[in-house]
């Protein structure tokens, strides 16, 4: 009941009431085991994405006997139990994680790779060197300033593909002056998204003018901001006027902090955006922290404007739009609260007709489009380097690549 992602499973009968303390007694949750091999889940309403949602880690089973035996230590290598293709052999935080093939996995004979080592790291340039030296077979993500060299020297090993996610800046709507919609609209209008995707990133990202990316299932065309096609100079003029109406100008400049987590790309985007805002007379201080500290601050509401990103847990617009519902708790970083928005999303969640459901969510997104509690920057692409030795890699919209399906030449 303390899980930050608990709201993902609110479609289950009584899940939200139990999680928020409106109801007690976990036996009232719409989940029960009928026998040793049958799990029954009762939903509060028709949820077209629920089966896909069960592939998200919030729905993974936990070995109750190990938790009861070891408490919080059940996740340590000597205590943990796994029903997956691999078991945990070694885990040194911020250093590496080692997995070994699970001989008890039901399809162990189809698992080709016996040992997998994961190296976490934010320094993309260092990972590039390790990949070129043959120390690692797959490098997840790379800095955009490497793209020209990669295309010239490692074209077949550089993988770029559409990715169902959005890069955005949440704005702290609970904190003046960001509780003024004119300030948020002004900041959003002044960002030249095309310049960021074409000149800063240069790896195929698309400018984002909606929270829900194009191509999302069960939705149709996203709800874009009304000024999407307005020339940039005209947008700047309008943005200056909105900021002046909110009380800011040469004698009273808007000043705030833009926070981002460690990454060459995040830094480059932040510098570019700060430069664009400077055209409005806005003074921005950039503040960088490592990823865990950064997201802790976001969840606590300890920021002005910040960098964030969301990758679809399941291919449905609800997974993006629920980020702005009041019930989403710490995932609603900017603390946006709109009863009309919440009501439309609740109505959509109880609607079986997919066309009507999409219309209701589009109405909700139109409210968010006007209010700009989050400022979309670009729609993601996945960016990896994959060695010639790796077999079975396939680019996917959710960018999930299970080691059990890969092999090495």
Coordinates of N, CA and C in Angstrom, one line a residue, residues 83-174:
X83 N 11.3 -16.5 -10.7 CA 10.6 -17.4 -11.6 C 11.0 -17.1 -13.1
X84 N 11.9 -16.2 -13.3 CA 12.3 -15.8 -14.6 C 13.4 -16.6 -15.2
X85 N 13.9 -16.2 -16.4 CA 14.9 -16.9 -17.1 C 16.3 -16.8 -16.5
X86 N 16.4 -15.9 -15.6 CA 17.7 -15.6 -14.9 C 17.5 -15.5 -13.4
X87 N 18.6 -15.8 -12.7 CA 18.6 -15.6 -11.2 C 19.7 -14.6 -10.9
X88 N 19.5 -13.8 -9.8 CA 20.5 -12.8 -9.4 C 21.7 -13.5 -8.8
X89 N 22.9 -13.2 -9.3 CA 24.1 -13.8 -8.7 C 24.9 -12.8 -7.9
X90 N 25.0 -11.5 -8.4 CA 25.7 -10.5 -7.7 C 25.1 -9.1 -8.1
X91 N 25.1 -8.3 -7.1 CA 24.5 -6.9 -7.2 C 25.3 -5.9 -6.4
X92 N 26.1 -5.1 -7.1 CA 26.8 -4.0 -6.5 C 26.2 -2.7 -7.0
X93 N 25.4 -2.0 -6.2 CA 24.8 -0.8 -6.7 C 25.7 0.2 -7.3
X94 N 25.4 0.8 -8.4 CA 26.1 1.8 -9.2 C 27.4 1.2 -9.8
X95 N 27.6 -0.2 -9.7 CA 28.8 -0.8 -10.3 C 28.4 -1.8 -11.3
X96 N 27.7 -2.9 -10.9 CA 27.3 -3.9 -11.9 C 26.3 -4.8 -11.2
X97 N 25.5 -5.5 -12.1 CA 24.6 -6.6 -11.7 C 24.9 -7.8 -12.5
X98 N 25.0 -9.0 -11.9 CA 25.3 -10.2 -12.7 C 24.1 -11.2 -12.5
X99 N 23.6 -11.7 -13.7 CA 22.6 -12.6 -13.7 C 23.1 -13.9 -14.3
X100 N 22.6 -15.1 -13.7 CA 23.0 -16.4 -14.3 C 21.7 -17.1 -14.8
X101 N 21.8 -17.9 -15.8 CA 20.7 -18.6 -16.3 C 20.0 -19.5 -15.2
X102 N 18.7 -19.4 -15.2 CA 18.0 -20.2 -14.2 C 17.7 -21.6 -14.7
X103 N 18.3 -22.6 -14.1 CA 18.1 -24.0 -14.6 C 16.7 -24.5 -14.3
X104 N 15.9 -23.8 -13.4 CA 14.6 -24.2 -13.1 C 13.5 -23.5 -13.9
X105 N 14.0 -22.6 -14.8 CA 13.0 -21.8 -15.6 C 12.3 -22.8 -16.6
X106 N 11.0 -22.6 -16.8 CA 10.2 -23.6 -17.5 C 10.7 -23.8 -19.0
X107 N 11.4 -22.8 -19.5 CA 11.9 -22.9 -20.9 C 13.4 -22.7 -20.9
X108 N 14.1 -23.3 -19.9 CA 15.5 -23.1 -19.8 C 16.3 -23.6 -21.0
X109 N 15.7 -24.6 -21.7 CA 16.4 -25.1 -22.9 C 16.4 -24.2 -24.1
X110 N 15.6 -23.1 -24.0 CA 15.6 -22.1 -25.1 C 16.4 -20.9 -24.8
X111 N 17.0 -20.8 -23.6 CA 17.8 -19.7 -23.2 C 19.2 -19.9 -23.6
X112 N 19.7 -19.1 -24.5 CA 21.1 -19.3 -25.0 C 22.2 -18.7 -24.2
X113 N 22.0 -17.5 -23.7 CA 23.1 -16.8 -22.9 C 23.1 -17.3 -21.5
X114 N 24.2 -17.7 -21.0 CA 24.3 -18.3 -19.6 C 24.6 -17.2 -18.6
X115 N 25.2 -16.1 -18.9 CA 25.6 -15.1 -18.0 C 25.4 -13.7 -18.6
X116 N 24.7 -12.8 -17.8 CA 24.5 -11.5 -18.3 C 25.0 -10.5 -17.3
X117 N 25.8 -9.5 -17.7 CA 26.3 -8.5 -16.8 C 25.8 -7.1 -17.2
X118 N 25.1 -6.4 -16.3 CA 24.6 -5.1 -16.6 C 25.5 -4.0 -15.9
X119 N 25.9 -3.0 -16.6 CA 26.8 -1.9 -16.0 C 26.0 -0.6 -16.1
X120 N 25.5 -0.1 -15.0 CA 24.8 1.2 -15.0 C 25.8 2.3 -15.2
X121 N 25.3 3.4 -15.8 CA 26.2 4.6 -15.9 C 25.5 5.7 -16.7
X122 N 25.8 6.9 -16.3 CA 25.2 8.1 -16.9 C 26.2 8.7 -18.0
X123 N 27.5 8.3 -17.9 CA 28.5 8.8 -18.8 C 28.4 8.1 -20.2
X124 N 27.7 8.7 -21.1 CA 27.5 8.0 -22.4 C 28.8 7.9 -23.2
X125 N 29.7 8.9 -23.0 CA 31.0 8.9 -23.7 C 31.8 7.8 -23.3
X126 N 31.8 7.5 -21.9 CA 32.6 6.4 -21.4 C 32.1 5.1 -21.9
X127 N 30.7 4.9 -22.0 CA 30.1 3.7 -22.5 C 30.5 3.5 -24.0
X128 N 30.6 4.6 -24.7 CA 31.0 4.5 -26.1 C 32.4 3.9 -26.3
X129 N 33.3 4.4 -25.4 CA 34.6 3.8 -25.4 C 34.7 2.3 -25.1
X130 N 33.9 1.9 -24.1 CA 33.8 0.5 -23.7 C 33.2 -0.3 -24.8
X131 N 32.2 0.2 -25.5 CA 31.6 -0.5 -26.6 C 32.6 -0.7 -27.7
X132 N 33.3 0.4 -28.1 CA 34.3 0.3 -29.2 C 35.5 -0.7 -28.8
X133 N 35.8 -0.8 -27.5 CA 36.8 -1.7 -27.1 C 36.4 -3.1 -27.0
X134 N 35.1 -3.4 -27.2 CA 34.6 -4.7 -27.2 C 34.3 -5.2 -25.8
X135 N 34.3 -4.3 -24.8 CA 34.0 -4.7 -23.4 C 32.6 -4.9 -23.1
X136 N 31.7 -4.3 -23.9 CA 30.3 -4.5 -23.7 C 29.7 -4.8 -25.1
X137 N 28.6 -5.6 -25.1 CA 28.0 -6.0 -26.4 C 26.8 -5.1 -26.8
X138 N 26.1 -4.5 -25.8 CA 25.0 -3.6 -26.0 C 25.2 -2.4 -25.2
X139 N 25.1 -1.2 -25.8 CA 25.2 0.0 -25.1 C 23.8 0.8 -25.2
X140 N 23.1 0.9 -24.1 CA 21.8 1.5 -24.2 C 21.9 3.0 -24.1
X141 N 21.5 3.7 -25.2 CA 21.5 5.2 -25.3 C 22.9 5.7 -25.6
X142 N 22.9 6.8 -26.2 CA 24.2 7.5 -26.5 C 24.0 9.0 -26.6
X143 N 25.0 9.8 -26.4 CA 24.9 11.2 -26.5 C 24.7 11.6 -27.9
X144 N 23.8 12.6 -28.1 CA 23.5 13.0 -29.5 C 24.7 13.6 -30.3
X145 N 25.6 14.1 -29.6 CA 26.8 14.7 -30.3 C 27.7 13.6 -30.9
X146 N 27.4 12.3 -30.6 CA 28.1 11.2 -31.1 C 27.5 10.7 -32.4
X147 N 26.4 11.2 -32.8 CA 25.6 10.6 -33.9 C 26.3 10.6 -35.2
X148 N 27.0 11.7 -35.6 CA 27.7 11.8 -36.9 C 28.8 10.8 -37.0
X149 N 29.5 10.6 -35.9 CA 30.6 9.7 -35.9 C 30.1 8.2 -35.9
X150 N 29.0 8.0 -35.2 CA 28.4 6.6 -35.2 C 27.9 6.3 -36.6
X151 N 27.2 7.2 -37.2 CA 26.7 6.9 -38.6 C 27.8 6.7 -39.6
X152 N 28.9 7.4 -39.4 CA 30.0 7.2 -40.3 C 30.9 6.0 -40.1
X153 N 31.0 5.6 -38.8 CA 31.9 4.5 -38.5 C 31.2 3.2 -38.0
X154 N 30.0 3.3 -37.4 CA 29.3 2.1 -36.9 C 27.9 2.1 -37.3
X155 N 27.6 2.3 -38.6 CA 26.2 2.4 -39.1 C 25.4 1.2 -38.8
X156 N 25.9 0.0 -39.0 CA 25.1 -1.2 -38.8 C 24.9 -1.6 -37.3
X157 N 25.8 -1.0 -36.5 CA 25.6 -1.3 -35.0 C 24.9 -0.2 -34.3
X158 N 24.5 0.9 -35.0 CA 23.8 2.0 -34.4 C 22.3 1.8 -34.7
X159 N 21.5 1.6 -33.6 CA 20.1 1.3 -33.8 C 19.3 2.5 -33.3
X160 N 18.5 3.1 -34.1 CA 17.6 4.2 -33.8 C 16.2 3.8 -34.3
X161 N 15.2 3.8 -33.4 CA 13.8 3.4 -33.7 C 12.8 4.2 -33.0
X162 N 11.6 4.3 -33.5 CA 10.5 5.0 -32.8 C 10.2 4.4 -31.4
X163 N 9.9 5.2 -30.5 CA 9.8 4.8 -29.1 C 8.6 5.5 -28.5
X164 N 7.7 4.7 -27.9 CA 6.5 5.3 -27.3 C 6.7 6.0 -26.0
X165 N 7.2 7.2 -26.1 CA 7.5 8.0 -24.9 C 7.6 9.5 -25.3
X166 N 7.5 10.3 -24.2 CA 7.6 11.7 -24.4 C 8.6 12.3 -23.4
X167 N 9.4 13.3 -23.8 CA 10.3 14.0 -23.0 C 9.6 15.3 -22.7
X168 N 9.5 15.7 -21.4 CA 8.7 16.9 -21.1 C 9.3 17.6 -19.9
X169 N 8.8 18.8 -19.7 CA 9.2 19.6 -18.5 C 7.9 19.8 -17.6
X170 N 7.8 19.1 -16.5 CA 6.7 19.4 -15.6 C 6.9 20.8 -14.9
X171 N 5.9 21.5 -14.7 CA 5.9 22.8 -14.1 C 5.2 22.7 -12.7
X172 N 5.8 23.3 -11.7 CA 5.2 23.2 -10.3 C 4.0 24.1 -10.2
X173 N 2.8 23.6 -10.5 CA 1.6 24.5 -10.5 C 1.2 24.8 -9.1
X174 N 1.7 24.2 -8.1 CA 1.4 24.5 -6.7 C 2.2 25.7 -6.1

